[in-house]
Coordinates of C-alpha atoms and ligand atoms in Angstrom, one line a residue:
X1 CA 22.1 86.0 -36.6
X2 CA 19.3 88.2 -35.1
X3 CA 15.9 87.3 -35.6
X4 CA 12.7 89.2 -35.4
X5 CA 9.2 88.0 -34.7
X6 CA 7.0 90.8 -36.3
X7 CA 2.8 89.4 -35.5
X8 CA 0.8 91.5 -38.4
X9 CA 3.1 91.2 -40.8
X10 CA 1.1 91.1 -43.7
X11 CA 0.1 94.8 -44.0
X12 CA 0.9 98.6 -42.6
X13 CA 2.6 98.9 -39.7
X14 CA 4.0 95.3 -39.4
X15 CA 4.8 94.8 -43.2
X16 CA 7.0 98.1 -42.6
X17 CA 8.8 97.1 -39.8
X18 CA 10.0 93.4 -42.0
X19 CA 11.0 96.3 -44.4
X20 CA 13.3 98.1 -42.0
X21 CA 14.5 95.3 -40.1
X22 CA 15.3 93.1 -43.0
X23 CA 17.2 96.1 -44.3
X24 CA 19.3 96.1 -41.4
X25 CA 20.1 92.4 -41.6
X26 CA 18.1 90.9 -39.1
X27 CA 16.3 87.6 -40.0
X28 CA 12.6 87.2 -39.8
X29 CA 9.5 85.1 -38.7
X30 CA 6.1 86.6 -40.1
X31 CA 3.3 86.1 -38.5
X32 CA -0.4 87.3 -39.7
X33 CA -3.1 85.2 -41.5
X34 CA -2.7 86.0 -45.3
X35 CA -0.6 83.1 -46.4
X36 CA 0.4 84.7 -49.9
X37 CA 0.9 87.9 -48.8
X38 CA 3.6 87.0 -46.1
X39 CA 5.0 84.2 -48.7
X40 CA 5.3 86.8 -51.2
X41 CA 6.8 89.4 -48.7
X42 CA 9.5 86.8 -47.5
X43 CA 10.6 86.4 -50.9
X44 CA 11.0 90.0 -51.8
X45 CA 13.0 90.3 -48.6
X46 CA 14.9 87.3 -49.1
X47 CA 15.9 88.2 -52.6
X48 CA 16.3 92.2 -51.6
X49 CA 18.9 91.8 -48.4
X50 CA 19.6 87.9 -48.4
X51 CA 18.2 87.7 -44.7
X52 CA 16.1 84.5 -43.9
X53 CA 12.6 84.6 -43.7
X54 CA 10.3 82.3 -42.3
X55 CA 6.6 82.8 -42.6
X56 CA 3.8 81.2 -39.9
X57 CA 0.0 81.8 -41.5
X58 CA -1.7 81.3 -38.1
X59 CA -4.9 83.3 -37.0
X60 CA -4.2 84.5 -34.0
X61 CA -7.8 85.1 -32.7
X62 CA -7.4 80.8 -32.1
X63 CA -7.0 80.4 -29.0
X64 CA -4.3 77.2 -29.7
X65 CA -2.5 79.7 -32.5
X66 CA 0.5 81.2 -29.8
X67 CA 1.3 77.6 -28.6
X68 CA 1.3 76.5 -32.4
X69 CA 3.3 79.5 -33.5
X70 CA 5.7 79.0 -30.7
X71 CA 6.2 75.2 -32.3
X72 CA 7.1 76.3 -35.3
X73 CA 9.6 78.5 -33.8
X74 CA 10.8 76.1 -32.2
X75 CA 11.0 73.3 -35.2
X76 CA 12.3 75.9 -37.2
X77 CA 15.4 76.3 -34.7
X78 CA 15.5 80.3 -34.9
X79 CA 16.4 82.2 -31.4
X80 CA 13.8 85.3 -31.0
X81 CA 15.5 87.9 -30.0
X82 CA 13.1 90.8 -31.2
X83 CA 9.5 90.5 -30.4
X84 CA 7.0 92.9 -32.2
X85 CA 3.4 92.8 -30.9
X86 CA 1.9 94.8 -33.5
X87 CA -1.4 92.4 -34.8
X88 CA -4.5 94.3 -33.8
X89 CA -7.7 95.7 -35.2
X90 CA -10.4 97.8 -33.9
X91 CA -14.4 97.5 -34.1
X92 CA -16.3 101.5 -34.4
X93 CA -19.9 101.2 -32.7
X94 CA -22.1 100.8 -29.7
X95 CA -20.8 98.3 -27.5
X96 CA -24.1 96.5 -27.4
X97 CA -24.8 96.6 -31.3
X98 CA -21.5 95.1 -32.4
X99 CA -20.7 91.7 -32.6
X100 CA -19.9 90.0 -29.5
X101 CA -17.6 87.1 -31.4
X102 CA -15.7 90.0 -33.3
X103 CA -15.1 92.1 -29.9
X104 CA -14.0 88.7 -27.8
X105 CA -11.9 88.0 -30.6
X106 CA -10.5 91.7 -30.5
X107 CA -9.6 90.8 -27.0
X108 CA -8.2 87.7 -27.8
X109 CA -5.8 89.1 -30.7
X110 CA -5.0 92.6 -29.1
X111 CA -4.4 91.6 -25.7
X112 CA -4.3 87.7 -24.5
X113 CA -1.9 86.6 -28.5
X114 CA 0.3 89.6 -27.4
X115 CA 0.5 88.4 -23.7
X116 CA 1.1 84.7 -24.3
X117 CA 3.9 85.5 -26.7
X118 CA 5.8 87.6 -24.6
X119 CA 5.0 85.1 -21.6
X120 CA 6.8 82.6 -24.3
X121 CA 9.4 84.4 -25.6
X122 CA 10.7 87.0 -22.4
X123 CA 11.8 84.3 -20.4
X124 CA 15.2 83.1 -22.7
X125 CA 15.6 86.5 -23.3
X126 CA 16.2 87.2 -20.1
X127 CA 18.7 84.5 -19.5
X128 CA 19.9 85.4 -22.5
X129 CA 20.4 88.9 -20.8
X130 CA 19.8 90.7 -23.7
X131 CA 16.2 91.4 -26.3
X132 CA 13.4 93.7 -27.3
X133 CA 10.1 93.8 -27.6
X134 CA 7.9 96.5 -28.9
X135 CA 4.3 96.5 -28.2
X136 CA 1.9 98.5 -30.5
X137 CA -0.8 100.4 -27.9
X138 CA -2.4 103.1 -29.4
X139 CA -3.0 106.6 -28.8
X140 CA -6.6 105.2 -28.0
X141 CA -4.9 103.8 -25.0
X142 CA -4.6 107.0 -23.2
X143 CA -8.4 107.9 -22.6
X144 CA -11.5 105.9 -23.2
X145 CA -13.1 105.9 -26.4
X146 CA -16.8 105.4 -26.4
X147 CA -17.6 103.6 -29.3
X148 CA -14.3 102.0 -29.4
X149 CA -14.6 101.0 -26.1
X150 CA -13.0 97.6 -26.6
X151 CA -10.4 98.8 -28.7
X152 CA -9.3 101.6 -26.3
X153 CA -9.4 99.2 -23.3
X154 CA -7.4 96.9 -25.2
X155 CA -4.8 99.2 -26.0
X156 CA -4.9 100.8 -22.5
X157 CA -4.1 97.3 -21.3
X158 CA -1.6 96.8 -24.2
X159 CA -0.2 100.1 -22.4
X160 CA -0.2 99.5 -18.8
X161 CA 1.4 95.6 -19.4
X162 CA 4.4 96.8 -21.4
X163 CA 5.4 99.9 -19.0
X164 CA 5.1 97.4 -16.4
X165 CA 7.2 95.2 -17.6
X166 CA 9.8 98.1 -18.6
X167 CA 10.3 98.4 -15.3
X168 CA 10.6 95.0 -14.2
X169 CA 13.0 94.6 -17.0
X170 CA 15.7 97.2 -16.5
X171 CA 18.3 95.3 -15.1
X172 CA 18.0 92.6 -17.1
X173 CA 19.4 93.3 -20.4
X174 CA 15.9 93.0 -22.5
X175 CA 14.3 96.3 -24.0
X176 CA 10.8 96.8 -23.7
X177 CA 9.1 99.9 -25.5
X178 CA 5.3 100.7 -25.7
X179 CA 4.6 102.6 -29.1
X180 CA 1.4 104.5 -29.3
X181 CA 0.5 105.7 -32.1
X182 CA -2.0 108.2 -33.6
X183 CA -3.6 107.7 -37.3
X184 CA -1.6 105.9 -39.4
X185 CA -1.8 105.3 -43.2
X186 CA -2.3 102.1 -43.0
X187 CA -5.9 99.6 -43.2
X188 CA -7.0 100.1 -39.4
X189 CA -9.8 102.6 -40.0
X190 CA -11.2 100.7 -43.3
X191 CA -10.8 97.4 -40.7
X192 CA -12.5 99.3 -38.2
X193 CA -15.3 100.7 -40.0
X194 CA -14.8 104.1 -39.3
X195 CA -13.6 107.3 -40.5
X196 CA -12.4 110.0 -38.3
X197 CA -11.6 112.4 -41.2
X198 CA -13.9 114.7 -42.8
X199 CA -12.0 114.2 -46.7
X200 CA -8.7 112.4 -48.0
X201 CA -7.1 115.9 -47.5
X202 CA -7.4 115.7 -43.8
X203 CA -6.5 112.4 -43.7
X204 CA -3.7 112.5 -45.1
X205 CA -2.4 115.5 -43.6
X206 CA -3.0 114.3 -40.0
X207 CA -2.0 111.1 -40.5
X208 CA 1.3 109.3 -40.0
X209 CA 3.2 107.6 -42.5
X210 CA 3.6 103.8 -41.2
X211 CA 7.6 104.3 -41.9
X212 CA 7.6 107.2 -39.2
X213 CA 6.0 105.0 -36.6
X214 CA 8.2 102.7 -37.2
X215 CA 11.8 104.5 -37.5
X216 CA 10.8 106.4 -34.1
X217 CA 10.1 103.3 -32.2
X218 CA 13.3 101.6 -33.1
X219 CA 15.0 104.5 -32.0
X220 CA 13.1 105.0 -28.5
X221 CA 13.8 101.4 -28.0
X222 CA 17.8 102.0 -28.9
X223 CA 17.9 104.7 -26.8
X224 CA 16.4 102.3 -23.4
X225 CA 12.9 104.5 -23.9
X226 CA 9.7 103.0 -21.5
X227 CA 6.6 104.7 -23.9
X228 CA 6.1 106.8 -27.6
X229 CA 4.0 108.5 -29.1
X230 CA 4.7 109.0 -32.5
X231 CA 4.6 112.0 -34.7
X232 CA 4.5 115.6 -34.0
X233 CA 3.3 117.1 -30.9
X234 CA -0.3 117.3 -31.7
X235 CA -0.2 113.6 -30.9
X236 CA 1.6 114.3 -27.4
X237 CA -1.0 117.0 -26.6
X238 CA -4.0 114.4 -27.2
X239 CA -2.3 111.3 -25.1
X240 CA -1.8 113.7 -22.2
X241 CA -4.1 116.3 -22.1
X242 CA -7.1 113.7 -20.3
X243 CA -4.3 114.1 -17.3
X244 CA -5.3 117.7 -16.2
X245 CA -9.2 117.1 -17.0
X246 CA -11.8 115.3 -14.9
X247 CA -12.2 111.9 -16.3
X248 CA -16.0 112.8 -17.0
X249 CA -15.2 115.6 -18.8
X250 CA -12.8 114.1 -21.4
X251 CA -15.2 110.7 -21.5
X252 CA -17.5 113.0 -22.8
X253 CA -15.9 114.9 -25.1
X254 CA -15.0 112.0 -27.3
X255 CA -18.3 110.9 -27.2
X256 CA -19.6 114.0 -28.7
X257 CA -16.6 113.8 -31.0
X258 CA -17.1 109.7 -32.3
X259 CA -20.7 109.7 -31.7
X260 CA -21.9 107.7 -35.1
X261 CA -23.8 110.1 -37.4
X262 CA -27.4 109.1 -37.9
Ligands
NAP1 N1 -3.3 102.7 -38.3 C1 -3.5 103.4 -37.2 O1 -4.1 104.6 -37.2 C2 -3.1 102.9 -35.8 C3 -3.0 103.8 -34.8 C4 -2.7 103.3 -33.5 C5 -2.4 101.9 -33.3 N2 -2.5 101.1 -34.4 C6 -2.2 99.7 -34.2 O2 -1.2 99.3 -35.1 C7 -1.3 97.8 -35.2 C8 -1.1 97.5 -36.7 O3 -2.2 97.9 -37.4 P1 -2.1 98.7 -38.8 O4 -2.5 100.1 -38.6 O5 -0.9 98.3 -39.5 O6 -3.4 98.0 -39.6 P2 -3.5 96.9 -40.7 O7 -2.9 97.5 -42.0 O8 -5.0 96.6 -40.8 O9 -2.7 95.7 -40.2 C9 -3.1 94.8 -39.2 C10 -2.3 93.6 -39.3 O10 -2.8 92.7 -38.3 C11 -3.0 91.4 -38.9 N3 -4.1 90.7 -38.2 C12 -5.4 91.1 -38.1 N4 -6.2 90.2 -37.6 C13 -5.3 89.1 -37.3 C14 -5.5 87.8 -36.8 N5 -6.7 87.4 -36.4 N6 -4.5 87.0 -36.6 C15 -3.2 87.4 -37.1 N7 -3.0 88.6 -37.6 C16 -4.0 89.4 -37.7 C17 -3.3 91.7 -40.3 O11 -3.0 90.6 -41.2 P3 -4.0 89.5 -41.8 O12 -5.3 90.3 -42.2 O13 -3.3 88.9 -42.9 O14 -4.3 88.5 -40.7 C18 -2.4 92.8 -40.6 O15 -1.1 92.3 -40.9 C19 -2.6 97.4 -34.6 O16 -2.3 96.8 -33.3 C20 -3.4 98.7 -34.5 O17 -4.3 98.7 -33.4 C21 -2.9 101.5 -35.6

């Protein structure tokens, strides 16, 4: 039986992909740090499509948590054979006023969690000759963000890593998709502290539904796809448009447009 790691499963984008995936039969290992959440998840799942569920409470800022998760894996005798990346948060503010532990730890769980557990779990995929894993960037990852500089940069790396190792991959049976999306209805921008939207109205019409993002990417990965961007082309237009600017110019635009009002 398939089995899918899904890291930030607990809520929006991750919680909707254990939807999807359990519905198509695959078994699951949940990964976040809300204990009753993913307990309670597992069992809905487990009841709803008979698929088994493991759950792993681990916070993944730790910087033991991918060796421990990739115990219980182990102990637990499951095969990964889908990888999704998708645990990540933001931080909204002057680099220099925010909290340095939050912003290392935002490194920590948005770059090196996602980079140690595909280091773990690529390799017997690949002698496997066949796996996927999808790695949640951002369209942040595109352009700098001042006052998000962490995040962007984070995502931008989350970007760069999994085209690279698209290409490093295509011969070798495992599927590798970077997904970038734009607002999504989900907890990031309450997480974050920020909100990009001037009423619910606009929020809701310019963001995506977390069952979009996650529909799209399963079928850019099924179709062997290297990078999406979600959604309509608005979303396309803002994660290429920094190409045929000077980098200046574009920097500061956004910071104009997410400079904090005082
Ligand atoms: N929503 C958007 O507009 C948007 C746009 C582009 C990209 N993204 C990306 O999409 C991904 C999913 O975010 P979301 O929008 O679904 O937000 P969300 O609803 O806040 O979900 C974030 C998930 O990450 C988990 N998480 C946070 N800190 C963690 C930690 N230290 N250890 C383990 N798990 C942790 C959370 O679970 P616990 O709190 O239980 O640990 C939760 O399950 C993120 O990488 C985000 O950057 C979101």
């Amino acid at each position: 039986m398939a089995t899918a790691l899904i890291t930030g499963a607990s809520s929006g984008i991750g919680e909707t992909y254990a939807r999807v995936l359990a519905e198509r039969k695959l078994d699951l290992v949940l990964v976040a740090r809300s204990r009753d959440t993913l307990e309670a998840l597992a069992g809905e799942l487990r009841d709803r499509h008979g698929v088994r569920v493991e759950v792993i409470a681990k916070d993944l800022t730790q910087a033991d948590a991918v060796p421990e998760v990739v115990a219980a894996v182990t102990e637990a005798g499951v095969a990964i054979d889908t990888l999704i990346n998708n645990a990540g948060f933001g931080d909204y503010g002057p680099f220099t006023e925010n909290s340095r532990d939050k912003q290392l730890k935002m490194i920590q769980l948005n770059i090196l969690a996602l980079v140690d557990l595909t280091y773990h779990f690529l390799p017997p995929m690949q002698q496997r000759g066949s796996g996927q894993i999808i790695n949640i960037s951002s369209i942040a990852g595109f352009q700098p963000i001042p006052y998000l500089a962490i995040y962007s940069a984070s995502k931008a790396f989350v970007l760069h890593f999994s085209e690279a190792l698209w290409g490093e991959n295509r011969n070798t049976g495992v599927k590798i998709l970077a997904v970038c999306p734009g607002p999504t209805k989900t907890k990031f921008f309450e997480v974050a502290g920020f909100n990009p939207f001037k009423n619910a109205q606009e929020a809701n019409k310019q963001s995506l539904s977390p069952e979009v993002v996650v529909r799209q990417s399963l079928e850019a990965l099924e179709r062997g796809d290297c990078t999406l961007v979600p959604g309509e082309m608005s979303n396309q237009f803002v994660a290429n448009i920094s190409r045929f600017l000077p980098r200046w110019a574009v920097v500061r635009a956004i910071e104009q447009q997410f400079r904090p009002h005082s």
